[in-house]
Short mmCIF file of N, CA and C in Angstrom, two decimals:
data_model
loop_
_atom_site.label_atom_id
_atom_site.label_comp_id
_atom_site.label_asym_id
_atom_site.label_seq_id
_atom_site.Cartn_x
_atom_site.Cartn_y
_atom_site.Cartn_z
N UNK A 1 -7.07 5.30 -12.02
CA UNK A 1 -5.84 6.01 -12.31
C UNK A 1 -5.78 6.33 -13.79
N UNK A 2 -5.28 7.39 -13.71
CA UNK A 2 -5.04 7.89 -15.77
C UNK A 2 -4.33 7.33 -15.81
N UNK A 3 -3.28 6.94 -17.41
CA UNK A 3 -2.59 6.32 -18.06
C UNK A 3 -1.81 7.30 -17.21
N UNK A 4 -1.05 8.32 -17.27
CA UNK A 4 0.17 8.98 -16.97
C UNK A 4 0.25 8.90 -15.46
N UNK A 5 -0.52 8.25 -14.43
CA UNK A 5 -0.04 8.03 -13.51
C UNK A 5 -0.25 6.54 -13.12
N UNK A 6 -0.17 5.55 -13.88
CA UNK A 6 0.14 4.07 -14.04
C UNK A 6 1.15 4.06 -14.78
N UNK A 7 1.82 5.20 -15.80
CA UNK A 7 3.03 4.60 -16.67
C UNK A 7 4.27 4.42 -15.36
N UNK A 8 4.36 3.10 -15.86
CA UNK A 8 5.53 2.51 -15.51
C UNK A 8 5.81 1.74 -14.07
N UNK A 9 4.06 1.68 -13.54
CA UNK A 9 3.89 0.96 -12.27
C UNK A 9 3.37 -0.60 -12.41
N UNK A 10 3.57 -1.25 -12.03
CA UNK A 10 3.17 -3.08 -11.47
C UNK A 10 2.89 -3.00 -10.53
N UNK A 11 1.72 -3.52 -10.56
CA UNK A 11 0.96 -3.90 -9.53
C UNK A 11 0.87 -5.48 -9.80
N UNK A 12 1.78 -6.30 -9.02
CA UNK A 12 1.69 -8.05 -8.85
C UNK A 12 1.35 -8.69 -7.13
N UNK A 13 1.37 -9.78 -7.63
CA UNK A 13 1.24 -10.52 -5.63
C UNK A 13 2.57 -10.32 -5.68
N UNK A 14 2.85 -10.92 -4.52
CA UNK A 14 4.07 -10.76 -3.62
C UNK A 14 4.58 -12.04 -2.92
N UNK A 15 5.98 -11.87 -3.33
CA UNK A 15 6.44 -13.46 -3.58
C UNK A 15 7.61 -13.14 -1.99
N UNK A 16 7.99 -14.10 -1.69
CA UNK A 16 8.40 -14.37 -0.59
C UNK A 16 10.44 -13.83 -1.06
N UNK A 17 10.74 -13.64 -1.84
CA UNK A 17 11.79 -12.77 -2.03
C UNK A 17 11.40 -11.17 -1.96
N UNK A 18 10.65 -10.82 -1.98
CA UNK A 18 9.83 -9.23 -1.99
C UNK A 18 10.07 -8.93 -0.03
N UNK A 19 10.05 -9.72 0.64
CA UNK A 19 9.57 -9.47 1.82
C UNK A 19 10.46 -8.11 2.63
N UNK A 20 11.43 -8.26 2.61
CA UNK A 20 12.27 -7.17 2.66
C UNK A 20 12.19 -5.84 2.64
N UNK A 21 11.90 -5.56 1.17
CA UNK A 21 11.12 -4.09 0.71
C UNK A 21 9.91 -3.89 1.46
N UNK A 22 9.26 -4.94 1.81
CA UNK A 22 8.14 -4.81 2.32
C UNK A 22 8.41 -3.79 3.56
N UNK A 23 9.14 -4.23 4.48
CA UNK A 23 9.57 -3.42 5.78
C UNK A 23 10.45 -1.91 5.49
N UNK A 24 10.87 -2.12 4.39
CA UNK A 24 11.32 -0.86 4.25
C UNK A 24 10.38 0.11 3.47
N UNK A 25 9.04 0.04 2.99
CA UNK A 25 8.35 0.84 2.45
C UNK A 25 7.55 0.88 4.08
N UNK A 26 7.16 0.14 4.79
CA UNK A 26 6.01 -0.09 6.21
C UNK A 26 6.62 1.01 6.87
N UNK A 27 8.28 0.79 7.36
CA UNK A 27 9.02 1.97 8.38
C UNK A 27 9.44 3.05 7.69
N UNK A 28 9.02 3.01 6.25
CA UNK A 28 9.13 4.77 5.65
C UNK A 28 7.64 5.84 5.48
N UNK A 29 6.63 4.82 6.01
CA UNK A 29 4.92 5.66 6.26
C UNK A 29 5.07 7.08 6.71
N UNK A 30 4.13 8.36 6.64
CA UNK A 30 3.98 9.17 6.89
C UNK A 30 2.98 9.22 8.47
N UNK A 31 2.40 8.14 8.33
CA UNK A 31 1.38 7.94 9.35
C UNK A 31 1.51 6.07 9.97
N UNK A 32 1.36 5.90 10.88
CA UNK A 32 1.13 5.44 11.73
C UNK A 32 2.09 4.32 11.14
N UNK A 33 3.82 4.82 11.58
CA UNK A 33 5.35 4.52 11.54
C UNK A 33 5.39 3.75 12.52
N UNK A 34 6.40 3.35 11.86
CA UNK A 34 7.02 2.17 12.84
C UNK A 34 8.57 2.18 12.44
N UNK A 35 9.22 0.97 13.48
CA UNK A 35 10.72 0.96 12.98
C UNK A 35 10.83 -0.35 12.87
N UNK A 36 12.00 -1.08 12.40
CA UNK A 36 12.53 -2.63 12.48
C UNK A 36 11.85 -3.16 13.66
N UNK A 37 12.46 -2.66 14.94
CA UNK A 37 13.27 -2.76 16.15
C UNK A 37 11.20 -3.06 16.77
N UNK A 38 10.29 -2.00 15.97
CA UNK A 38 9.34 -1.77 16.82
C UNK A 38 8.37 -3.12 15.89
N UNK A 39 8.56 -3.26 15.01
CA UNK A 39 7.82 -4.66 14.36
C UNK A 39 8.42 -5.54 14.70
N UNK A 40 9.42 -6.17 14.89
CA UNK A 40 10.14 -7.05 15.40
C UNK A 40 9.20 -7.77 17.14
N UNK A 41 9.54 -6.49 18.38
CA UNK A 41 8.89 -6.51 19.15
C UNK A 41 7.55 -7.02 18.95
N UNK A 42 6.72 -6.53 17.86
CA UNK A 42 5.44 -6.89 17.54
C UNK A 42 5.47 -8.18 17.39
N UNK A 43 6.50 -9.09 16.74
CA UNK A 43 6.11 -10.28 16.19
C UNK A 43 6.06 -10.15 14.64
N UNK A 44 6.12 -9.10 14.15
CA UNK A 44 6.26 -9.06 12.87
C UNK A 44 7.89 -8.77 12.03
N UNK A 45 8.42 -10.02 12.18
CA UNK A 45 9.27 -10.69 11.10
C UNK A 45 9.45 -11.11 10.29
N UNK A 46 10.74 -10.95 9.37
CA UNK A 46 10.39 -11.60 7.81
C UNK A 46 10.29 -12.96 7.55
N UNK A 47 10.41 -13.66 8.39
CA UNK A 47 10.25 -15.06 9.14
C UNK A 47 8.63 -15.34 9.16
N UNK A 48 7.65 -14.22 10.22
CA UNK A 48 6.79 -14.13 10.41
C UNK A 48 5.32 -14.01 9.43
N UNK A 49 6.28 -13.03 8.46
CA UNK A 49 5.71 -12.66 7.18
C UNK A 49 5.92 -13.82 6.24
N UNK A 50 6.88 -14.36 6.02
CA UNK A 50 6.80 -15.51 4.99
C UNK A 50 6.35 -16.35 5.39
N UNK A 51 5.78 -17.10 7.29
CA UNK A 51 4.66 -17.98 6.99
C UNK A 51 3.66 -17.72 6.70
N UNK A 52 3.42 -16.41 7.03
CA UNK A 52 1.43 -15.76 7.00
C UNK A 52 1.40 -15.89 5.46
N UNK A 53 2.24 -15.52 4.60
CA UNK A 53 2.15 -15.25 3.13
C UNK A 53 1.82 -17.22 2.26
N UNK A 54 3.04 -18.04 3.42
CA UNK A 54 2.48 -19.58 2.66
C UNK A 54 1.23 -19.76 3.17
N UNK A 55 0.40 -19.67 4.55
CA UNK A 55 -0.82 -19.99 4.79
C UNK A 55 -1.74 -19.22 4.67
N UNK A 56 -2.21 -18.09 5.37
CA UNK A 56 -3.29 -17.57 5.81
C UNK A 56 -3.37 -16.31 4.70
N UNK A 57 -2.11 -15.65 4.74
CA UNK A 57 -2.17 -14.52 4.08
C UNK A 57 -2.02 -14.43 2.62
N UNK A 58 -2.35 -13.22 1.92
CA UNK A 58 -2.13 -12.62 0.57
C UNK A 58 -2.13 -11.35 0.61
N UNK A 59 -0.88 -10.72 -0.50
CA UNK A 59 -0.50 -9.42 -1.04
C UNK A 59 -0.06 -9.42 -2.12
N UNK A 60 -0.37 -7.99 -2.28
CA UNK A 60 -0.18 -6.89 -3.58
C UNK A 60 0.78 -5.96 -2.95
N UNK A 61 1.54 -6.05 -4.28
CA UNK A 61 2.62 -4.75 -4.12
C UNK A 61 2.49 -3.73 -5.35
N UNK A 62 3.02 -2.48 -5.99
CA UNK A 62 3.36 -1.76 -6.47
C UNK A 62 4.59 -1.68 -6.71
N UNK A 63 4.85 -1.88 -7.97
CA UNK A 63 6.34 -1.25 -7.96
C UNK A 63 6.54 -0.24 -8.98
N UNK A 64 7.66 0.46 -8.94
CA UNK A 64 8.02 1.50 -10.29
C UNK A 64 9.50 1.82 -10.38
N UNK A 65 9.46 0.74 -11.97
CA UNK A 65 10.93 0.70 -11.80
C UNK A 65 11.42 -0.47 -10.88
N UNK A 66 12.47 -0.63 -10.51
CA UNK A 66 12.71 -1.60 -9.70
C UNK A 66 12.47 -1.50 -7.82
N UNK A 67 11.52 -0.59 -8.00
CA UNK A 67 11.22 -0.47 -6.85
C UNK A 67 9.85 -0.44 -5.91
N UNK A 68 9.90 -1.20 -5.42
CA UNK A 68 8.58 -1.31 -4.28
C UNK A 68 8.14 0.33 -3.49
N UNK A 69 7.06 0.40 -3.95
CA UNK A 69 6.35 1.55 -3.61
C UNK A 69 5.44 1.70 -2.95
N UNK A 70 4.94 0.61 -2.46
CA UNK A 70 3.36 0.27 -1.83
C UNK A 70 3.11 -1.18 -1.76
N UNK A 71 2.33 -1.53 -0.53
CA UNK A 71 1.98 -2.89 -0.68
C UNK A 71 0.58 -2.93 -0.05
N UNK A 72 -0.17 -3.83 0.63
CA UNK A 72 -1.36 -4.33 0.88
C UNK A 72 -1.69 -5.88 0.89
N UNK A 73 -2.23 -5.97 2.23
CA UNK A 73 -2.62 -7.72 2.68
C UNK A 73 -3.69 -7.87 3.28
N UNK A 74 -4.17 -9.10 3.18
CA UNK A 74 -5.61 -9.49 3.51
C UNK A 74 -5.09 -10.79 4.62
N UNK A 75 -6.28 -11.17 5.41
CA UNK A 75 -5.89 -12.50 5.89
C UNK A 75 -7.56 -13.01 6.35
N UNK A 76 -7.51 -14.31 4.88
CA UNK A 76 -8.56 -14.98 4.59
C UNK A 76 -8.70 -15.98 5.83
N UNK A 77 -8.28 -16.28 6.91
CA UNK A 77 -8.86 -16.74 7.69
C UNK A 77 -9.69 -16.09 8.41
N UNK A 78 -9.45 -14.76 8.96
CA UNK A 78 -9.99 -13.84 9.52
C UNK A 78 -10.91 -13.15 9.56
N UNK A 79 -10.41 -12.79 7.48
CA UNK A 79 -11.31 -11.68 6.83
C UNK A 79 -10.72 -10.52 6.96
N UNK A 80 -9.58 -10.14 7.87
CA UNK A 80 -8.99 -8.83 8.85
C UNK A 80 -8.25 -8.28 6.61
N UNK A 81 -7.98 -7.05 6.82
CA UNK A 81 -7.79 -6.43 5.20
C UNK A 81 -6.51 -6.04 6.37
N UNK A 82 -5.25 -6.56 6.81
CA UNK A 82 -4.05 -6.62 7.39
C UNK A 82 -3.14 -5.19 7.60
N UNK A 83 -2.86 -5.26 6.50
CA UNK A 83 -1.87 -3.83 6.54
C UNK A 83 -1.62 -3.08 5.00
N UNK A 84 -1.64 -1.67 5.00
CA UNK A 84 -1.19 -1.04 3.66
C UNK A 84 -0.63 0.04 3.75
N UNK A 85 0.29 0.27 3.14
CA UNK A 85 1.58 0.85 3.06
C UNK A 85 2.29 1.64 2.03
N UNK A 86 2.21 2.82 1.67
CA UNK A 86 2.63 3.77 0.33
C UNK A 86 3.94 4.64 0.71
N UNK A 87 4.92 4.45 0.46
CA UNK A 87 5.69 5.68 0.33
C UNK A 87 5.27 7.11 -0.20
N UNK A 88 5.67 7.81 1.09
CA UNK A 88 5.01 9.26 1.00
C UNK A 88 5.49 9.62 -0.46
N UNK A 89 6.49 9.86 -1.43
CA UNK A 89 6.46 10.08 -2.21
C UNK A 89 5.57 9.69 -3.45
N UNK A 90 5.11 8.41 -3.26
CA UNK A 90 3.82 8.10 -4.29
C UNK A 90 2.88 8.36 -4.06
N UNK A 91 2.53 8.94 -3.05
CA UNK A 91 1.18 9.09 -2.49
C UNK A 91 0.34 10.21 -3.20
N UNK A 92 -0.92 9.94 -3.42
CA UNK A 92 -1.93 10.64 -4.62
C UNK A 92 -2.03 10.18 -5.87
N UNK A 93 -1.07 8.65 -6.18
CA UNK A 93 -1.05 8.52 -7.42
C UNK A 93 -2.11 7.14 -7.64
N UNK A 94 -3.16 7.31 -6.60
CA UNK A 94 -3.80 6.13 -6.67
C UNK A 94 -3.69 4.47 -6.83
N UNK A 95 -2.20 4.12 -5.80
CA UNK A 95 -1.81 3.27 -5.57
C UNK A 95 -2.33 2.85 -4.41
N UNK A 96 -2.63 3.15 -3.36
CA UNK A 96 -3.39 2.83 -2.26
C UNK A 96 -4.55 2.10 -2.55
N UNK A 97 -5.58 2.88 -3.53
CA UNK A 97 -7.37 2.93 -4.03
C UNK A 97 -6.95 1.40 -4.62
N UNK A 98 -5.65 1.41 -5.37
CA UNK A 98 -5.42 -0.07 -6.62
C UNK A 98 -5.04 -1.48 -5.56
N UNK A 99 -4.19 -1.13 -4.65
CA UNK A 99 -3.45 -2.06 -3.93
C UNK A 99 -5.01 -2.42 -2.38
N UNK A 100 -5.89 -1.40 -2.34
CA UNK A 100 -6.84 -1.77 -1.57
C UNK A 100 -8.02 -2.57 -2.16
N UNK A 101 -7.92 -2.14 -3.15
CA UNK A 101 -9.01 -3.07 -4.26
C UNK A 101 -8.22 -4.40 -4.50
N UNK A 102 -7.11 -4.78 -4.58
CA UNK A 102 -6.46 -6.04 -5.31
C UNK A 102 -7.01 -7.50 -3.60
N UNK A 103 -6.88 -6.64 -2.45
CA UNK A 103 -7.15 -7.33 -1.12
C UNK A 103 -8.69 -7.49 -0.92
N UNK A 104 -9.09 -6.27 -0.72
CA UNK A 104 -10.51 -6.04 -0.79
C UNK A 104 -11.57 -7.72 -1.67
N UNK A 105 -10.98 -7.60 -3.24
CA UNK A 105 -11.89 -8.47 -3.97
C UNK A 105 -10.92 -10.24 -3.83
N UNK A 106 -9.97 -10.60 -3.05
CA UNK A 106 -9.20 -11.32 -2.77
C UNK A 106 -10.26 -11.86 -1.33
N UNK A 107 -10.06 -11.09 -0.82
CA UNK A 107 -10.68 -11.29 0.72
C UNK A 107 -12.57 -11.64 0.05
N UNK A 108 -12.82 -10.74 -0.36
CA UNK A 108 -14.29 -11.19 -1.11
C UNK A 108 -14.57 -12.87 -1.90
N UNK A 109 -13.47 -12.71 -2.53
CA UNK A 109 -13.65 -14.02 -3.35
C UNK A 109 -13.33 -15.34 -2.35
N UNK A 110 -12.65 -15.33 -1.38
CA UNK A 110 -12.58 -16.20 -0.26
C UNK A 110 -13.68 -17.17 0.56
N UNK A 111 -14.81 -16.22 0.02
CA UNK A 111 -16.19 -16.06 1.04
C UNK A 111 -16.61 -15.13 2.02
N UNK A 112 -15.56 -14.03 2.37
CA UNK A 112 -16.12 -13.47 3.50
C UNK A 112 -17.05 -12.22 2.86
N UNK A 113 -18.09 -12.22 3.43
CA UNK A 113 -19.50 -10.96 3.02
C UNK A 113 -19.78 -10.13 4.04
N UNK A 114 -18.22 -9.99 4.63
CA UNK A 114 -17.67 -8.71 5.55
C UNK A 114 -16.25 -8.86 6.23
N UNK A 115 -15.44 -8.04 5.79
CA UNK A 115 -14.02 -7.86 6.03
C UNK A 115 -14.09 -6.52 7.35
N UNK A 116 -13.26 -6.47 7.88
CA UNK A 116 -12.50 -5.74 9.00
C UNK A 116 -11.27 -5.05 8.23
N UNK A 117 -11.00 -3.98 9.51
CA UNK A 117 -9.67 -3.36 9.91
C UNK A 117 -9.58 -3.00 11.10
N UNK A 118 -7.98 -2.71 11.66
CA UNK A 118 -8.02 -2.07 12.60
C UNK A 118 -7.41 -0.70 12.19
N UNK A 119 -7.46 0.36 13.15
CA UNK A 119 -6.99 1.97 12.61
C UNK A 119 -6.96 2.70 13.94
N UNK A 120 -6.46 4.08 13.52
CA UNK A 120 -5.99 4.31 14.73
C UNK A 120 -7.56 4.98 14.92
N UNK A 121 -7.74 5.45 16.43
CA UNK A 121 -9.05 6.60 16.65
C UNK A 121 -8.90 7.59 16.30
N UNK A 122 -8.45 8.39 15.87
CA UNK A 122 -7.47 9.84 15.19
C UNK A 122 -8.67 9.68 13.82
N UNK A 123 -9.83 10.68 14.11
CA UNK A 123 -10.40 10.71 12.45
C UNK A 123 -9.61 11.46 11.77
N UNK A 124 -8.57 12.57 12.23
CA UNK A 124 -7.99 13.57 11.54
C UNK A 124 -6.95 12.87 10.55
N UNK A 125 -6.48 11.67 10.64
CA UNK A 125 -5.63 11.04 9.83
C UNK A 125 -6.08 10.50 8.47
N UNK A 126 -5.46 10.49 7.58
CA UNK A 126 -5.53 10.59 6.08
C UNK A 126 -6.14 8.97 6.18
N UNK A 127 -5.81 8.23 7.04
CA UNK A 127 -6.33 6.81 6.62
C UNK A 127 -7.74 6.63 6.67
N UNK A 128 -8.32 7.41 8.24
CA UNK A 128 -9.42 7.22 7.96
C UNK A 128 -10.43 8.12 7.39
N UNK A 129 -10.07 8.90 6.42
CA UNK A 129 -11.00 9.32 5.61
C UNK A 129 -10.33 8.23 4.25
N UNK A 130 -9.41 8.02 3.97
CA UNK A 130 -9.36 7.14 2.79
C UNK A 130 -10.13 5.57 3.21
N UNK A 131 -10.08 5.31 3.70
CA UNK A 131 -11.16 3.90 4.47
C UNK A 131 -12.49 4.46 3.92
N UNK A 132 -12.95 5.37 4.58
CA UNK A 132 -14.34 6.01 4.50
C UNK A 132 -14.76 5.91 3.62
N UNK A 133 -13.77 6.65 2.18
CA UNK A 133 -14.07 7.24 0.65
C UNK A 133 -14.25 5.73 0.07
N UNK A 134 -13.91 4.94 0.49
CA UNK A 134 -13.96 3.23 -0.26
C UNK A 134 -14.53 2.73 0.44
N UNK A 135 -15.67 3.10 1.22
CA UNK A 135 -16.65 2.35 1.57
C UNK A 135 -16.94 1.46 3.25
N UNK A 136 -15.90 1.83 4.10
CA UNK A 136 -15.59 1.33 4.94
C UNK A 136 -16.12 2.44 5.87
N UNK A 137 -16.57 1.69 6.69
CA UNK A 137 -17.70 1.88 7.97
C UNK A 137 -17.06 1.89 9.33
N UNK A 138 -17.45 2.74 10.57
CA UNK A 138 -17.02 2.56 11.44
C UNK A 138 -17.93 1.60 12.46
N UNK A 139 -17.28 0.19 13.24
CA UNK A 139 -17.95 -0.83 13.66
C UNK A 139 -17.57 -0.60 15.03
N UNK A 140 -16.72 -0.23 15.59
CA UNK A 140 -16.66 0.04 17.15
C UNK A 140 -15.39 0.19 17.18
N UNK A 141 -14.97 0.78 18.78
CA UNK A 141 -13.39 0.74 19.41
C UNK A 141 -13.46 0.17 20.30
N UNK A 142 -12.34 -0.30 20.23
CA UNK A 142 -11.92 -1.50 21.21
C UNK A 142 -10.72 -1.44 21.42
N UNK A 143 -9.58 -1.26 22.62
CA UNK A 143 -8.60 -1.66 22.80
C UNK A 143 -7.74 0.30 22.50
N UNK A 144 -7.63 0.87 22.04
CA UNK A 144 -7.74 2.07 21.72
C UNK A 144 -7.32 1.78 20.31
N UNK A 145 -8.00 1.51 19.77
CA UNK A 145 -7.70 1.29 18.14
C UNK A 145 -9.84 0.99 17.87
N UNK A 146 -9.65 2.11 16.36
CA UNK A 146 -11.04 1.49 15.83
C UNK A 146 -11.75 0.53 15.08
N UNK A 147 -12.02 -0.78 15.21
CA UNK A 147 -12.53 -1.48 14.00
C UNK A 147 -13.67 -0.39 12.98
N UNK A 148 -13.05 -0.98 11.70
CA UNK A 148 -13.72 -0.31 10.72
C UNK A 148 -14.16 -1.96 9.86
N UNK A 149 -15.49 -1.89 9.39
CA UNK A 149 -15.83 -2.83 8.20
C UNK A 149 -16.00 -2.55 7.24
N UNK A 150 -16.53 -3.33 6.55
CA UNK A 150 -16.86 -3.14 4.55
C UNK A 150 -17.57 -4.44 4.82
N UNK A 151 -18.93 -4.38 4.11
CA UNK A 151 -19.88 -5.66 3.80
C UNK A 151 -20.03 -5.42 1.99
N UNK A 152 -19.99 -7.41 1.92
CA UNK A 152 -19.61 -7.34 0.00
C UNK A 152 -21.03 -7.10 -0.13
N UNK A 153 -21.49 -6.31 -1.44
CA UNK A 153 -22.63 -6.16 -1.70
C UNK A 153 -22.59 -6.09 -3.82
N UNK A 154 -23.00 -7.27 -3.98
CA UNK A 154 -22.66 -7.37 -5.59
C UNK A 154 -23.56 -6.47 -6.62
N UNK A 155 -23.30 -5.85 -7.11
CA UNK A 155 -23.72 -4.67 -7.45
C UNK A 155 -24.40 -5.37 -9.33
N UNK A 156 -25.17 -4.91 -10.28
CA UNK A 156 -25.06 -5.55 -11.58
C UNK A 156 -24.83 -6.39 -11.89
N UNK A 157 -24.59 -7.19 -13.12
CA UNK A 157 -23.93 -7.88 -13.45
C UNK A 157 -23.18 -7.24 -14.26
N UNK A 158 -22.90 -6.09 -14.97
CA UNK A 158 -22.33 -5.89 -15.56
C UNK A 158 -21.14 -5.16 -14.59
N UNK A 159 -21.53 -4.41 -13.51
CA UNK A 159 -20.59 -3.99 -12.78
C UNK A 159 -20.21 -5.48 -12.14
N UNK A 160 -20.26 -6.89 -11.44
CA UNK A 160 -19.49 -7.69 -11.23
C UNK A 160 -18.75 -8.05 -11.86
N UNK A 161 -18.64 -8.03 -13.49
CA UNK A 161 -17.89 -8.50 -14.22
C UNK A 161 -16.73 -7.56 -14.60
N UNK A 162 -16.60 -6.29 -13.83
CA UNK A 162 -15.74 -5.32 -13.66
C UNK A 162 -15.13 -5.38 -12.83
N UNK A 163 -15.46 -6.11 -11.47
CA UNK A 163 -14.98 -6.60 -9.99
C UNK A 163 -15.29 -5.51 -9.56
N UNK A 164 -16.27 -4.63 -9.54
CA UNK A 164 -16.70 -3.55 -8.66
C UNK A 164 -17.09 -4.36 -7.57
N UNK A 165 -17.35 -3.77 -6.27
CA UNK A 165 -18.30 -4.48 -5.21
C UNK A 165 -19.09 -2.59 -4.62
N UNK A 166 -19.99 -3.03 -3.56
CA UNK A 166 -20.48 -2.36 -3.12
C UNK A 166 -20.57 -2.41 -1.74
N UNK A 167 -20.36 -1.22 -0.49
CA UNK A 167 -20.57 -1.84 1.09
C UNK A 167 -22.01 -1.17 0.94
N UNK A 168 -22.85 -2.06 2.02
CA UNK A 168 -24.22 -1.26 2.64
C UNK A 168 -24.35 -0.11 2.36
N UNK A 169 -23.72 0.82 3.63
CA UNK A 169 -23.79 2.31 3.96
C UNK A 169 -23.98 2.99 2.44
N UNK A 170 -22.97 2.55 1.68
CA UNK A 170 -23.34 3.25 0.57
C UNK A 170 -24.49 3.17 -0.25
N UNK A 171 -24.79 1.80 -0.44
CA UNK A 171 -25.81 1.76 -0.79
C UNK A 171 -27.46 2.37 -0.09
N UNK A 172 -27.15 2.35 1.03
CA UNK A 172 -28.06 2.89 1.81
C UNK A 172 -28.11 4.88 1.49
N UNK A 173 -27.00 5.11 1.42
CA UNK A 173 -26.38 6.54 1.33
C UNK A 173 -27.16 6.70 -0.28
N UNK A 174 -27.51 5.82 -1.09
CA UNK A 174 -27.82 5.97 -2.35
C UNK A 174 -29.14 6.12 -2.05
N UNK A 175 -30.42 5.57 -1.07
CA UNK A 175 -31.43 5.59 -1.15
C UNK A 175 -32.04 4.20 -1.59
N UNK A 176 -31.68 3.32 -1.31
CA UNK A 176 -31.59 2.02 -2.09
C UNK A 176 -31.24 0.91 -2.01
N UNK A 177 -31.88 0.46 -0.33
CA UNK A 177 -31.49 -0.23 0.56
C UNK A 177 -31.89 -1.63 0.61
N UNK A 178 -32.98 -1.64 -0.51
CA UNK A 178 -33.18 -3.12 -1.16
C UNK A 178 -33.24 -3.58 -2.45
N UNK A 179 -31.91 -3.01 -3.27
CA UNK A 179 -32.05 -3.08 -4.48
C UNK A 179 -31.88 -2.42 -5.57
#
């Protein structure tokens, strides 16, 4: 991100008073919406969310101003990269790319040397070409939803000490499949 589209954004974890905003940035998505009423049904409560957040889980939010703009979660038991979430109005300002990287190298540093998602089958949707552009692979469908992966691949040392990582495909896509 340039300086003029980070002025005045935070990007921190996410503390168990945040949880709230959380659902109200999730049921304001452009793509693959939801409501209270329809997470609730799911099992996903703020109840629900503040145990995953003391055990299993971790997130990043965005804010600007006093306001939550985006978030993103991992769940290190799993490895699963959980859920991420931008208000259509921020969207393009490379809060997604920041808040997918903060989970991404979270979930990496855990131990896992391959993370998941689930997504919809719809390639025409903005998510899964943004999955794609960061390195994420398509691993099968199942259930009518697609698993997508990312395998950690440590790139330099000078790029680790940047927290870059690398998946396969790309590296393979580079010509350069051992090294």
């Amino acid at each position: 991100m340039s300086a003029k589209e980070t002025r005045g954004m935070i990007f921190r974890e996410i503390t168990i008073r945040d949880i709230p905003a959380l659902f109200d940035v999730r049921t304001s998505v452009r793509e693959n919406a939801s409501t209270h009423s329809g997470l609730y049904s799911a099992g996903i409560t703020e109840n629900a969310v503040e145990a995953m957040l003391r055990t299993s889980h971790r997130a990043w939010l965005c804010e600007c101003g006093a306001k939550v703009v985006g978030f993103a979660m991992g769940n290190r038991e799993t490895g699963e990269f959980w859920v991420i979430a931008v208000l259509p109005e921020f969207e393009g300002r490379g809060i997604g790319s920041k808040l997918l990287n903060l989970a991404e190298s979270w979930l990496w540093a855990t131990g896992w040397k391959e993370i998941w998602l689930w997504t919809s089958l719809d390639t025409q949707l903005r998510a899964y070409s943004f999955y794609k552009k960061h390195g994420w692979f398509d691993a099968e469908v199942r259930t009518n939803q697609r698993i997508m992966k990312k395998s950690y691949l440590p790139l330099s040392q000078g790029d680790q000490a940047s927290g870059k990582v690398e998946s396969w495909p790309e590296k393979y896509r580079r010509g350069k499949p051992n090294g």
